[in-house]
mmCIF file of C-alpha atoms in Angstrom:
data_model
loop_
_atom_site.group_PDB
_atom_site.id
_atom_site.type_symbol
_atom_site.label_atom_id
_atom_site.label_comp_id
_atom_site.label_asym_id
_atom_site.label_seq_id
_atom_site.Cartn_x
_atom_site.Cartn_y
_atom_site.Cartn_z
ATOM 1 C CA MET A 1 -13.662 84.797 219.016
ATOM 2 C CA PRO A 2 -9.877 84.463 218.943
ATOM 3 C CA LYS A 3 -8.412 81.263 217.495
ATOM 4 C CA LYS A 4 -7.222 78.840 220.163
ATOM 5 C CA VAL A 5 -3.742 77.299 220.025
ATOM 6 C CA LEU A 6 -2.262 74.532 222.209
ATOM 7 C CA THR A 7 1.524 74.579 222.638
ATOM 8 C CA VAL A 8 3.164 71.438 224.026
ATOM 9 C CA ASP A 9 6.820 71.647 225.079
ATOM 10 C CA ASP A 10 8.824 70.564 228.118
ATOM 11 C CA SER A 11 10.893 73.748 227.891
ATOM 12 C CA ALA A 12 9.311 76.581 229.877
ATOM 13 C CA SER A 13 11.197 79.197 227.870
ATOM 14 C CA ILE A 14 9.975 77.821 224.522
ATOM 15 C CA ARG A 15 6.378 77.668 225.815
ATOM 16 C CA GLN A 16 6.696 81.228 227.021
ATOM 17 C CA MET A 17 8.115 82.507 223.748
ATOM 18 C CA VAL A 18 5.484 80.718 221.658
ATOM 19 C CA THR A 19 2.761 82.102 223.941
ATOM 20 C CA PHE A 20 4.161 85.660 223.738
ATOM 21 C CA THR A 21 4.462 85.482 219.954
ATOM 22 C CA LEU A 22 0.955 84.170 219.369
ATOM 23 C CA LYS A 23 -0.792 86.187 222.087
ATOM 24 C CA SER A 24 0.659 89.436 220.744
ATOM 25 C CA ALA A 25 -1.072 88.609 217.437
ATOM 26 C CA GLY A 26 -4.422 88.010 219.164
ATOM 27 C CA TYR A 27 -4.445 84.211 219.550
ATOM 28 C CA GLU A 28 -5.551 82.493 222.724
ATOM 29 C CA VAL A 29 -2.803 80.113 223.863
ATOM 30 C CA VAL A 30 -2.924 77.158 226.264
ATOM 31 C CA GLU A 31 0.276 75.418 227.418
ATOM 32 C CA ALA A 32 1.109 71.787 228.238
ATOM 33 C CA THR A 33 4.498 70.516 229.412
ATOM 34 C CA ASP A 34 4.553 67.046 227.782
ATOM 35 C CA GLY A 35 2.718 64.716 225.405
ATOM 36 C CA ASN A 36 0.380 63.260 228.016
ATOM 37 C CA GLY A 37 -0.511 66.685 229.352
ATOM 38 C CA GLY A 38 -1.056 67.913 225.784
ATOM 39 C CA LEU A 39 -3.394 65.031 224.978
ATOM 40 C CA ALA A 40 -5.400 65.643 228.167
ATOM 41 C CA ARG A 41 -5.700 69.362 227.347
ATOM 42 C CA ALA A 42 -6.748 68.608 223.778
ATOM 43 C CA GLN A 43 -9.458 66.222 224.989
ATOM 44 C CA ALA A 44 -10.729 68.671 227.592
ATOM 45 C CA ASP A 45 -11.007 71.550 225.136
ATOM 46 C CA THR A 46 -11.116 72.272 221.415
ATOM 47 C CA PHE A 47 -8.157 73.871 219.645
ATOM 48 C CA ASP A 48 -7.806 75.369 216.189
ATOM 49 C CA LEU A 49 -4.100 74.508 215.982
ATOM 50 C CA ILE A 50 -1.583 72.464 217.986
ATOM 51 C CA LEU A 51 2.170 73.053 218.206
ATOM 52 C CA THR A 52 4.236 70.272 219.738
ATOM 53 C CA ASP A 53 7.875 69.526 220.514
ATOM 54 C CA GLN A 54 9.283 66.080 219.639
ATOM 55 C CA ASN A 55 11.610 65.181 222.504
ATOM 56 C CA MET A 56 9.655 65.340 225.756
ATOM 57 C CA PRO A 57 9.519 63.132 228.848
ATOM 58 C CA GLY A 58 6.732 60.525 228.710
ATOM 59 C CA MET A 59 4.851 60.746 225.440
ATOM 60 C CA ASP A 60 6.912 62.369 222.646
ATOM 61 C CA GLY A 61 5.608 64.591 219.877
ATOM 62 C CA LEU A 62 5.180 61.867 217.234
ATOM 63 C CA ASN A 63 3.118 59.698 219.588
ATOM 64 C CA LEU A 64 1.051 62.726 220.620
ATOM 65 C CA ILE A 65 0.220 63.426 216.966
ATOM 66 C CA ARG A 66 -0.707 59.779 216.388
ATOM 67 C CA ALA A 67 -2.984 59.845 219.470
ATOM 68 C CA LEU A 68 -4.591 63.133 218.429
ATOM 69 C CA ARG A 69 -5.296 61.947 214.889
ATOM 70 C CA LYS A 70 -7.278 59.059 216.334
ATOM 71 C CA LEU A 71 -9.637 61.556 217.991
ATOM 72 C CA PRO A 72 -12.541 62.658 215.705
ATOM 73 C CA ALA A 73 -12.201 66.282 216.877
ATOM 74 C CA TYR A 74 -8.596 66.466 215.629
ATOM 75 C CA GLY A 75 -8.863 64.531 212.378
ATOM 76 C CA SER A 76 -8.110 67.596 210.281
ATOM 77 C CA THR A 77 -6.838 70.128 212.828
ATOM 78 C CA PRO A 78 -3.448 71.599 211.828
ATOM 79 C CA ILE A 79 -0.719 70.071 214.034
ATOM 80 C CA LEU A 80 2.791 71.498 213.707
ATOM 81 C CA MET A 81 5.952 69.904 215.035
ATOM 82 C CA LEU A 82 8.294 72.505 216.557
ATOM 83 C CA THR A 83 11.538 70.749 217.381
ATOM 84 C CA THR A 84 15.332 70.773 217.195
ATOM 85 C CA GLU A 85 15.143 67.532 215.200
ATOM 86 C CA SER A 86 15.800 68.296 211.547
ATOM 87 C CA SER A 87 16.653 65.013 209.841
ATOM 88 C CA ASP A 88 14.676 63.937 206.774
ATOM 89 C CA GLN A 89 14.003 60.634 208.498
ATOM 90 C CA MET A 90 12.275 62.357 211.441
ATOM 91 C CA LYS A 91 10.329 64.607 209.097
ATOM 92 C CA SER A 92 9.080 61.548 207.202
ATOM 93 C CA LEU A 93 7.981 59.982 210.469
ATOM 94 C CA GLY A 94 6.182 63.190 211.369
ATOM 95 C CA ARG A 95 4.391 63.309 208.037
ATOM 96 C CA ALA A 96 3.363 59.676 208.392
ATOM 97 C CA ALA A 97 2.074 60.350 211.919
ATOM 98 C CA GLY A 98 -0.189 63.081 210.589
ATOM 99 C CA ALA A 99 1.764 66.295 211.199
ATOM 100 C CA THR A 100 0.707 69.263 209.068
ATOM 101 C CA GLY A 101 4.184 70.777 209.066
ATOM 102 C CA TRP A 102 7.668 70.600 210.539
ATOM 103 C CA LEU A 103 9.309 73.683 212.041
ATOM 104 C CA VAL A 104 12.915 73.459 213.166
ATOM 105 C CA LYS A 105 14.034 75.433 216.238
ATOM 106 C CA PRO A 106 15.040 78.137 216.750
ATOM 107 C CA PHE A 107 11.840 79.627 215.354
ATOM 108 C CA ASP A 108 11.569 83.180 214.100
ATOM 109 C CA PRO A 109 8.478 84.777 215.735
ATOM 110 C CA GLN A 110 7.294 86.433 212.518
ATOM 111 C CA LYS A 111 7.753 83.259 210.469
ATOM 112 C CA LEU A 112 5.885 81.230 213.086
ATOM 113 C CA LEU A 113 3.059 83.770 212.966
ATOM 114 C CA ASP A 114 2.987 83.655 209.166
ATOM 115 C CA VAL A 115 2.594 79.866 209.235
ATOM 116 C CA VAL A 116 -0.095 79.937 211.933
ATOM 117 C CA LYS A 117 -2.012 82.686 210.099
ATOM 118 C CA ARG A 118 -1.788 80.745 206.874
ATOM 119 C CA LEU A 119 -3.241 77.638 208.528
ATOM 120 C CA VAL A 120 -5.966 79.078 210.787
ATOM 121 C CA GLY A 121 -6.264 82.714 209.778
ATOM 122 C CA MET B 1 22.715 74.086 236.147
ATOM 123 C CA GLN B 2 20.054 73.527 233.471
ATOM 124 C CA ALA B 3 17.388 74.772 235.859
ATOM 125 C CA LEU B 4 19.487 77.871 236.533
ATOM 126 C CA ILE B 5 19.899 78.606 232.823
ATOM 127 C CA GLU B 6 16.213 77.951 232.151
ATOM 128 C CA ASP B 7 15.199 80.272 234.970
ATOM 129 C CA ALA B 8 17.473 83.005 233.608
ATOM 130 C CA VAL B 9 16.197 82.537 230.054
ATOM 131 C CA VAL B 10 12.549 82.618 231.174
ATOM 132 C CA THR B 11 13.265 85.834 233.070
ATOM 133 C CA LEU B 12 15.009 87.315 230.034
ATOM 134 C CA ALA B 13 12.179 86.291 227.711
ATOM 135 C CA ASN B 14 9.705 87.847 230.153
ATOM 136 C CA SER B 15 11.689 91.075 230.116
ATOM 137 C CA PHE B 16 11.809 91.172 226.324
ATOM 138 C CA SER B 17 8.106 90.443 225.954
ATOM 139 C CA GLY B 18 7.328 93.102 228.587
ATOM 140 C CA LEU B 19 9.553 95.567 226.741
ATOM 141 C CA SER B 20 7.773 94.839 223.487
ATOM 142 C CA ARG B 21 4.320 95.210 225.081
ATOM 143 C CA GLU B 22 5.297 98.510 226.736
ATOM 144 C CA ALA B 23 6.687 99.859 223.462
ATOM 145 C CA ALA B 24 3.482 98.909 221.632
ATOM 146 C CA ALA B 25 1.405 100.541 224.406
ATOM 147 C CA GLN B 26 3.504 103.722 224.182
ATOM 148 C CA LEU B 27 3.069 103.833 220.420
ATOM 149 C CA GLU B 28 -0.689 103.423 220.826
ATOM 150 C CA LEU B 29 -0.728 106.224 223.404
ATOM 151 C CA ALA B 30 1.345 108.501 221.160
ATOM 152 C CA GLU B 31 -0.957 107.805 218.208
ATOM 153 C CA SER B 32 -3.994 108.590 220.365
ATOM 154 C CA LEU B 33 -2.368 111.850 221.490
ATOM 155 C CA ALA B 34 -1.526 112.771 217.902
ATOM 156 C CA LYS B 35 -5.098 112.131 216.810
ATOM 157 C CA GLY B 36 -6.357 114.042 219.854
ATOM 158 C CA ASP B 37 -9.019 111.448 220.629
ATOM 159 C CA LEU B 38 -7.625 110.416 224.003
ATOM 160 C CA GLY B 39 -10.541 109.485 226.228
ATOM 161 C CA MET B 40 -13.065 111.288 224.085
ATOM 162 C CA ASP B 41 -16.149 109.910 222.409
ATOM 163 C CA ALA B 42 -16.721 109.894 218.677
ATOM 164 C CA HIS B 43 -18.565 113.235 218.759
ATOM 165 C CA ALA B 44 -15.868 115.112 220.619
ATOM 166 C CA LEU B 45 -13.692 117.584 218.719
ATOM 167 C CA SER B 46 -9.944 117.308 218.709
ATOM 168 C CA PHE B 47 -7.918 120.381 219.644
ATOM 169 C CA THR B 48 -6.942 120.898 216.006
ATOM 170 C CA GLY B 49 -10.580 120.518 215.010
ATOM 171 C CA PHE B 50 -11.569 123.059 217.651
ATOM 172 C CA VAL B 51 -9.092 125.660 216.345
ATOM 173 C CA THR B 52 -10.218 124.990 212.759
ATOM 174 C CA GLU B 53 -13.832 125.560 213.825
ATOM 175 C CA ILE B 54 -12.878 128.811 215.586
ATOM 176 C CA ALA B 55 -10.883 129.967 212.537
ATOM 177 C CA ALA B 56 -13.898 129.257 210.286
ATOM 178 C CA ALA B 57 -16.227 131.147 212.670
ATOM 179 C CA MET B 58 -13.714 134.013 212.804
ATOM 180 C CA SER B 59 -13.560 134.197 209.003
ATOM 181 C CA GLY B 60 -17.361 134.468 208.943
ATOM 182 C CA PHE B 61 -17.205 137.162 211.602
ATOM 183 C CA VAL B 62 -14.568 139.106 209.608
ATOM 184 C CA GLU B 63 -16.746 138.942 206.492
ATOM 185 C CA LYS B 64 -19.725 140.286 208.437
ATOM 186 C CA THR B 65 -17.600 143.024 209.971
ATOM 187 C CA VAL B 66 -16.296 144.051 206.542
ATOM 188 C CA ASP B 67 -19.911 144.182 205.318
ATOM 189 C CA ASN B 68 -20.878 146.299 208.338
ATOM 190 C CA SER B 69 -17.969 148.667 207.698
ATOM 191 C CA ARG B 70 -18.987 149.035 204.071
ATOM 192 C CA LEU B 71 -22.565 149.848 205.178
ATOM 193 C CA ALA B 72 -21.194 152.330 207.728
ATOM 194 C CA MET B 73 -19.205 154.061 204.984
ATOM 195 C CA LEU B 74 -22.384 154.276 202.861
ATOM 196 C CA LEU B 75 -24.169 155.756 205.875
ATOM 197 C CA VAL B 76 -21.405 158.343 206.265
ATOM 198 C CA GLU B 77 -21.740 159.238 202.576
ATOM 199 C CA GLN B 78 -25.506 159.599 203.013
ATOM 200 C CA MET B 79 -24.929 161.886 206.006
ATOM 201 C CA GLU B 80 -22.470 164.022 204.047
ATOM 202 C CA SER B 81 -25.093 164.325 201.325
ATOM 203 C CA MET B 82 -27.708 165.265 203.944
ATOM 204 C CA GLY B 83 -25.307 167.950 205.287
ATOM 205 C CA LYS B 84 -24.975 169.488 201.819
ATOM 206 C CA GLU B 85 -28.754 169.539 201.381
ATOM 207 C CA MET B 86 -29.106 171.284 204.724
ATOM 208 C CA GLN B 87 -26.628 173.940 203.534
ATOM 209 C CA ASP B 88 -28.927 174.444 200.535
ATOM 210 C CA VAL B 89 -31.855 174.916 202.921
ATOM 211 C CA ILE B 90 -29.804 177.511 204.869
ATOM 212 C CA ARG B 91 -29.095 179.339 201.602
ATOM 213 C CA LEU B 92 -32.830 179.360 200.877
ATOM 214 C CA LEU B 93 -33.448 180.737 204.374
ATOM 215 C CA ASP B 94 -30.973 183.542 203.601
ATOM 216 C CA GLU B 95 -33.076 184.290 200.533
ATOM 217 C CA ILE B 96 -36.235 184.354 202.704
ATOM 218 C CA HIS B 97 -34.421 186.689 205.150
ATOM 219 C CA SER B 98 -33.560 189.043 202.267
ATOM 220 C CA ILE B 99 -37.176 188.961 201.047
ATOM 221 C CA THR B 100 -38.544 189.763 204.545
ATOM 222 C CA ASN B 101 -36.071 192.710 204.820
ATOM 223 C CA GLN B 102 -37.309 194.073 201.488
ATOM 224 C CA THR B 103 -40.922 193.475 202.516
ATOM 225 C CA ASN B 104 -40.265 195.332 205.774
ATOM 226 C CA MET B 105 -38.729 198.223 203.814
ATOM 227 C CA LEU B 106 -41.710 198.292 201.487
ATOM 228 C CA ALA B 107 -44.142 198.319 204.431
ATOM 229 C CA LEU B 108 -42.177 201.190 206.029
ATOM 230 C CA ASN B 109 -42.340 203.197 202.788
ATOM 231 C CA ALA B 110 -46.081 202.436 202.553
ATOM 232 C CA SER B 111 -46.583 203.761 206.122
ATOM 233 C CA ILE B 112 -44.742 206.990 205.216
ATOM 234 C CA GLU B 113 -46.860 207.411 202.089
ATOM 235 C CA ALA B 114 -50.030 206.691 204.111
ATOM 236 C CA ALA B 115 -49.092 209.394 206.661
ATOM 237 C CA ARG B 116 -48.648 211.912 203.843
ATOM 238 C CA ALA B 117 -52.069 211.065 202.481
ATOM 239 C CA GLY B 118 -53.556 212.065 205.874
ATOM 240 C CA GLU B 119 -57.062 210.833 206.696
ATOM 241 C CA LEU B 120 -57.405 209.121 203.326
ATOM 242 C CA GLY B 121 -54.291 207.016 203.984
ATOM 243 C CA ARG B 122 -55.311 205.842 207.492
ATOM 244 C CA GLY B 123 -56.629 202.471 206.294
ATOM 245 C CA PHE B 124 -53.567 201.964 204.140
ATOM 246 C CA ALA B 125 -51.312 202.708 207.148
ATOM 247 C CA VAL B 126 -53.017 199.878 209.124
ATOM 248 C CA VAL B 127 -52.349 197.426 206.239
ATOM 249 C CA ALA B 128 -48.714 198.595 206.010
ATOM 250 C CA ASP B 129 -48.253 198.000 209.791
ATOM 251 C CA GLU B 130 -49.735 194.500 209.452
ATOM 252 C CA VAL B 131 -47.341 193.699 206.555
ATOM 253 C CA ARG B 132 -44.354 194.899 208.680
ATOM 254 C CA HIS B 133 -45.559 192.751 211.532
ATOM 255 C CA LEU B 134 -45.845 189.659 209.255
ATOM 256 C CA SER B 135 -42.413 190.379 207.804
ATOM 257 C CA GLY B 136 -40.933 190.499 211.321
ATOM 258 C CA ARG B 137 -42.564 187.174 212.251
ATOM 259 C CA THR B 138 -41.311 185.563 209.016
ATOM 260 C CA SER B 139 -37.792 186.767 209.777
ATOM 261 C CA SER B 140 -38.026 185.387 213.326
ATOM 262 C CA PHE B 141 -39.257 181.962 212.038
ATOM 263 C CA SER B 142 -36.512 181.941 209.475
ATOM 264 C CA GLU B 143 -33.884 182.460 212.224
ATOM 265 C CA GLN B 144 -35.407 179.717 214.368
ATOM 266 C CA ILE B 145 -35.331 177.292 211.399
ATOM 267 C CA ARG B 146 -31.674 178.258 210.693
ATOM 268 C CA ASP B 147 -30.765 177.556 214.336
ATOM 269 C CA LEU B 148 -32.504 174.180 214.233
ATOM 270 C CA ILE B 149 -30.859 173.203 210.965
ATOM 271 C CA ASN B 150 -27.443 174.228 212.272
ATOM 272 C CA ARG B 151 -27.995 172.084 215.377
ATOM 273 C CA VAL B 152 -29.162 169.117 213.265
ATOM 274 C CA ASN B 153 -26.143 169.617 211.009
ATOM 275 C CA GLY B 154 -23.830 169.538 214.040
ATOM 276 C CA SER B 155 -25.464 166.333 215.291
ATOM 277 C CA VAL B 156 -25.138 164.694 211.874
ATOM 278 C CA THR B 157 -21.448 165.650 211.679
ATOM 279 C CA HIS B 158 -20.895 164.251 215.168
ATOM 280 C CA ALA B 159 -22.754 160.991 214.288
ATOM 281 C CA GLU B 160 -20.704 160.760 211.086
ATOM 282 C CA GLY B 161 -17.478 160.923 213.134
ATOM 283 C CA LEU B 162 -18.750 158.268 215.570
ATOM 284 C CA ILE B 163 -19.756 155.898 212.765
ATOM 285 C CA ASN B 164 -16.335 156.366 211.141
ATOM 286 C CA GLN B 165 -14.606 155.625 214.455
ATOM 287 C CA LEU B 166 -16.832 152.591 215.118
ATOM 288 C CA ALA B 167 -16.244 151.107 211.674
ATOM 289 C CA SER B 168 -12.469 151.509 211.831
ATOM 290 C CA GLN B 169 -12.291 150.152 215.408
ATOM 291 C CA ASP B 170 -14.379 147.071 214.494
ATOM 292 C CA MET B 171 -12.210 146.349 211.471
ATOM 293 C CA MET B 172 -8.934 146.846 213.329
ATOM 294 C CA PHE B 173 -9.959 144.658 216.278
ATOM 295 C CA THR B 174 -11.357 141.901 214.064
ATOM 296 C CA LEU B 175 -8.409 141.882 211.701
ATOM 297 C CA GLN B 176 -5.944 141.757 214.622
ATOM 298 C CA ALA B 177 -7.905 138.877 216.214
ATOM 299 C CA LYS B 178 -7.974 137.076 212.870
ATOM 300 C CA GLN B 179 -4.231 137.544 212.453
ATOM 301 C CA ARG B 180 -3.563 136.200 215.978
ATOM 302 C CA LEU B 181 -5.804 133.220 215.320
ATOM 303 C CA ASP B 182 -4.075 132.548 211.985
ATOM 304 C CA GLU B 183 -0.710 132.629 213.756
ATOM 305 C CA THR B 184 -1.991 130.253 216.476
ATOM 306 C CA SER B 185 -3.478 127.961 213.850
ATOM 307 C CA SER B 186 -0.167 127.957 211.982
ATOM 308 C CA ARG B 187 1.727 127.096 215.181
ATOM 309 C CA ILE B 188 -0.735 124.267 215.902
ATOM 310 C CA ASN B 189 -0.250 122.946 212.368
ATOM 311 C CA ASP B 190 3.516 123.033 212.951
ATOM 312 C CA MET B 191 3.008 121.160 216.244
ATOM 313 C CA ASP B 192 0.782 118.622 214.485
ATOM 314 C CA ALA B 193 3.416 118.079 211.815
ATOM 315 C CA LEU B 194 6.101 117.704 214.484
ATOM 316 C CA MET B 195 3.928 115.275 216.431
ATOM 317 C CA ALA B 196 3.152 113.253 213.292
ATOM 318 C CA GLU B 197 6.886 113.119 212.534
ATOM 319 C CA SER B 198 7.631 112.067 216.135
ATOM 320 C CA VAL B 199 4.952 109.373 216.030
ATOM 321 C CA GLY B 200 6.404 108.165 212.718
ATOM 322 C CA ARG B 201 9.863 107.966 214.282
ATOM 323 C CA LEU B 202 8.403 106.233 217.335
ATOM 324 C CA ARG B 203 6.593 103.751 215.065
ATOM 325 C CA HIS B 204 9.846 103.095 213.235
ATOM 326 C CA GLY B 205 11.627 102.657 216.588
ATOM 327 C CA VAL B 206 8.958 100.255 217.844
ATOM 328 C CA GLY B 207 9.273 98.306 214.582
ATOM 329 C CA LEU B 208 13.042 98.042 215.121
ATOM 330 C CA LEU B 209 12.477 97.087 218.747
ATOM 331 C CA SER B 210 10.030 94.410 217.635
ATOM 332 C CA ASP B 211 12.682 93.050 215.240
ATOM 333 C CA HIS B 212 15.245 93.039 218.046
ATOM 334 C CA VAL B 213 12.790 91.287 220.375
ATOM 335 C CA GLY B 214 12.202 88.737 217.584
ATOM 336 C CA ASP B 215 15.982 88.208 217.370
ATOM 337 C CA ALA B 216 16.128 87.866 221.156
ATOM 338 C CA VAL B 217 13.235 85.359 221.172
ATOM 339 C CA ARG B 218 15.040 83.320 218.506
ATOM 340 C CA SER B 219 18.404 83.521 220.271
ATOM 341 C CA LEU B 220 17.007 82.669 223.703
ATOM 342 C CA GLN B 221 15.945 79.308 222.327
ATOM 343 C CA PHE B 222 19.611 78.316 222.757
ATOM 344 C CA GLN B 223 18.590 77.188 226.258
ATOM 345 C CA ASP B 224 16.285 74.476 224.902
ATOM 346 C CA MET B 225 18.883 73.383 222.359
ATOM 347 C CA VAL B 226 21.749 73.388 224.864
ATOM 348 C CA SER B 227 19.553 71.544 227.348
ATOM 349 C CA GLN B 228 18.896 68.777 224.825
ATOM 350 C CA LEU B 229 22.603 68.631 223.907
ATOM 351 C CA ILE B 230 23.570 68.340 227.590
ATOM 352 C CA ALA B 231 21.028 65.540 228.029
ATOM 353 C CA HIS B 232 22.435 63.820 224.929
ATOM 354 C CA VAL B 233 26.041 64.194 226.159
ATOM 355 C CA GLY B 234 24.899 62.890 229.552
ATOM 356 C CA LYS B 235 23.465 59.767 227.919
ATOM 357 C CA ARG B 236 26.707 59.215 226.021
ATOM 358 C CA LEU B 237 28.774 59.594 229.203
ATOM 359 C CA TYR B 238 26.484 57.152 230.940
ATOM 360 C CA GLY B 239 27.065 54.683 228.071
ATOM 361 C CA ILE B 240 30.844 55.087 228.337
ATOM 362 C CA GLU B 241 30.652 54.555 232.092
ATOM 363 C CA GLU B 242 28.551 51.404 231.520
ATOM 364 C CA MET B 243 31.107 50.056 229.032
ATOM 365 C CA MET B 244 34.005 50.798 231.381
ATOM 366 C CA GLU B 245 32.213 48.966 234.171
ATOM 367 C CA LEU B 246 31.638 45.950 231.943
ATOM 368 C CA ASN B 247 35.280 45.973 230.862
ATOM 369 C CA SER B 248 36.513 46.142 234.447
ATOM 370 C CA ARG B 249 34.967 42.778 235.410
ATOM 371 C CA PRO B 250 37.317 39.911 236.289
ATOM 372 C CA ALA B 251 38.860 37.948 233.379
ATOM 373 C CA GLN B 252 36.813 34.784 234.023
ATOM 374 C CA GLU B 253 33.576 36.864 233.734
ATOM 375 C CA GLN B 254 34.680 38.733 230.639
ATOM 376 C CA GLU B 255 34.022 35.855 228.282
ATOM 377 C CA GLU B 256 30.645 35.349 229.849
ATOM 378 C CA TRP B 257 29.795 39.072 229.419
ATOM 379 C CA ALA B 258 31.349 39.487 225.967
ATOM 380 C CA LEU B 259 28.119 38.888 224.115
ATOM 381 C CA THR B 260 26.180 41.124 226.522
ATOM 382 C CA VAL B 261 28.717 43.927 226.079
ATOM 383 C CA ALA B 262 28.606 43.663 222.269
ATOM 384 C CA ALA B 263 24.815 43.694 222.273
ATOM 385 C CA ARG B 264 24.666 46.654 224.686
ATOM 386 C CA LEU B 265 27.222 48.551 222.617
ATOM 387 C CA THR B 266 25.130 48.101 219.492
ATOM 388 C CA GLU B 267 22.063 49.332 221.393
ATOM 389 C CA LEU B 268 23.885 52.384 222.668
ATOM 390 C CA ARG B 269 25.314 53.222 219.235
ATOM 391 C CA GLN B 270 21.862 53.063 217.710
ATOM 392 C CA ALA B 271 20.254 55.089 220.477
ATOM 393 C CA LEU B 272 22.930 57.773 220.630
ATOM 394 C CA SER B 273 23.987 57.940 216.988
ATOM 395 C CA SER B 274 21.652 60.773 216.059
ATOM 396 C CA ASN B 275 22.270 64.145 217.625
ATOM 397 C CA PRO B 276 18.904 65.734 218.576
ATOM 398 C CA VAL B 277 20.345 69.176 217.783
ATOM 399 C CA ALA B 278 21.971 69.358 214.368
ATOM 400 C CA GLN B 279 22.014 73.174 214.157
ATOM 401 C CA GLY B 280 25.353 74.869 214.547
ATOM 402 C CA ARG B 281 24.017 78.435 214.398
ATOM 403 C CA MET B 282 21.115 80.372 215.880
ATOM 404 C CA GLU B 283 19.586 81.282 212.531
ATOM 405 C CA SER B 284 15.886 80.605 212.064
ATOM 406 C CA GLY B 285 15.202 76.901 211.449
ATOM 407 C CA SER B 286 13.587 75.496 208.315
ATOM 408 C CA ILE B 287 9.818 75.284 207.837
ATOM 409 C CA ASP B 288 8.198 72.433 205.888
ATOM 410 C CA LEU B 289 4.460 72.287 205.373
ATOM 411 C CA PHE B 290 3.283 68.860 204.247
#
C-alpha cells in the first residue's frame, strides 16, 4: 500500500508540482485548494502526511494545523508547512500550532522527497 | 494577469513532468531491451543466452566430432594392418602354388616311371594321375582364393579412402561452423557492450534531465511567490488609496476623522509590515524539522 499524502495549497502550480514530485516516488497524493477543503479531505480519509501552505483564502495553514491536531486521527501525523513565509516568528507560531516541520518555498523536489521519506518512509 | 501566468506555469509544469515521465519510461524500455527480457516470462532465454547455449552445444558437438575422427583414423590404421596381413596370405598362396607345381611335376614323373614299368606299374600310374588331378584342383582353389583376397583388399582400400574423406569433411565442416559461431558470438558480445554503454549514457542523460526538471519545478514556483507579492502590493495600494480618500475630505471633517485615520494607519502598518515573500532568489528554501 502506498503512503497517502494530502497537499493543501491555493496555487494550482504548487499543488501540481508537489503531486508530480511525490507521485513519481510512489506516493498517493490528494489535493485540496484551501484550509477548509483540506480539513474536509482529512476528515473524509486518512493520510500518512499532510503538506499545507500558510497563506490561503478562508482558513490559513496555521489554523488548519490547529484544527487537525484536535482530531484524534491526526494527533501524531506529520504535518509540514510549505510556504513562502520564512520569519522566525511565523516558524514559532507553526511549531506552537503543532507543525512537524517548516519548508520555505521554492522547494527542491529531491529535498522535499528526502523529508517526506524520512517522516513516513 | 495572475490567472494567465498561473495557467502558463501549470502548462509548463505539466510539460516538464511529462518529459520526465517519458524519459524514465524510455530508460526502462532501453534497460529491458538490453537485458533481452522484453515481454518474455522468467523461463524465456535472452538472445545472448540463446547464442551462449548454441555455442556450448557446438563445443560439445566439436568434441564428439574430434573423437569420431580419431576413431576413424584408428579404423584406417586397422584397415592398413588388415591389408598387410592379406598380402602375407597372398604370399602364402604363392608358396602353395609353387608346391602344387612341384607336386604336378612329381606326379608326371611318376606316370612316366609307371609306364616304363609296364603291367607292374599300372596301379602306380593310376595313383600318379590322381595326385596330378589333386594338384590341379589345389592350384585352382589357390587362384580363386587369391582373386577373392585381391577383391577384399580393393574393397578395404576403397573403404579406407571413404573413411578418411568422411573424417576430414566432418572436421572441416564442424570447425568452420564453430568459427562462424564464435565470430557471431563475439559480435553479439560487442553489441551487448555497446548497448550497455548506450544504456549507461541514457541513464546518465535521464539523471541530468531529472536534475533539470527539478530545477524547473523549483523555478516555476516563482508564480506562487509573484502572485503573493502582487496580492501584497495590491493591499498596500488599497491602503494608500484609502488614506488619500480620508485626506481629501473637507477641512471641517478632517478633525473629526483624524483619530479614525491615525487608527486605520496603525492597522494598515501592522497588517502590511511583513512581506509574505522574503526570498530574493529562486534557490531552494530552508527546511526546519521541529
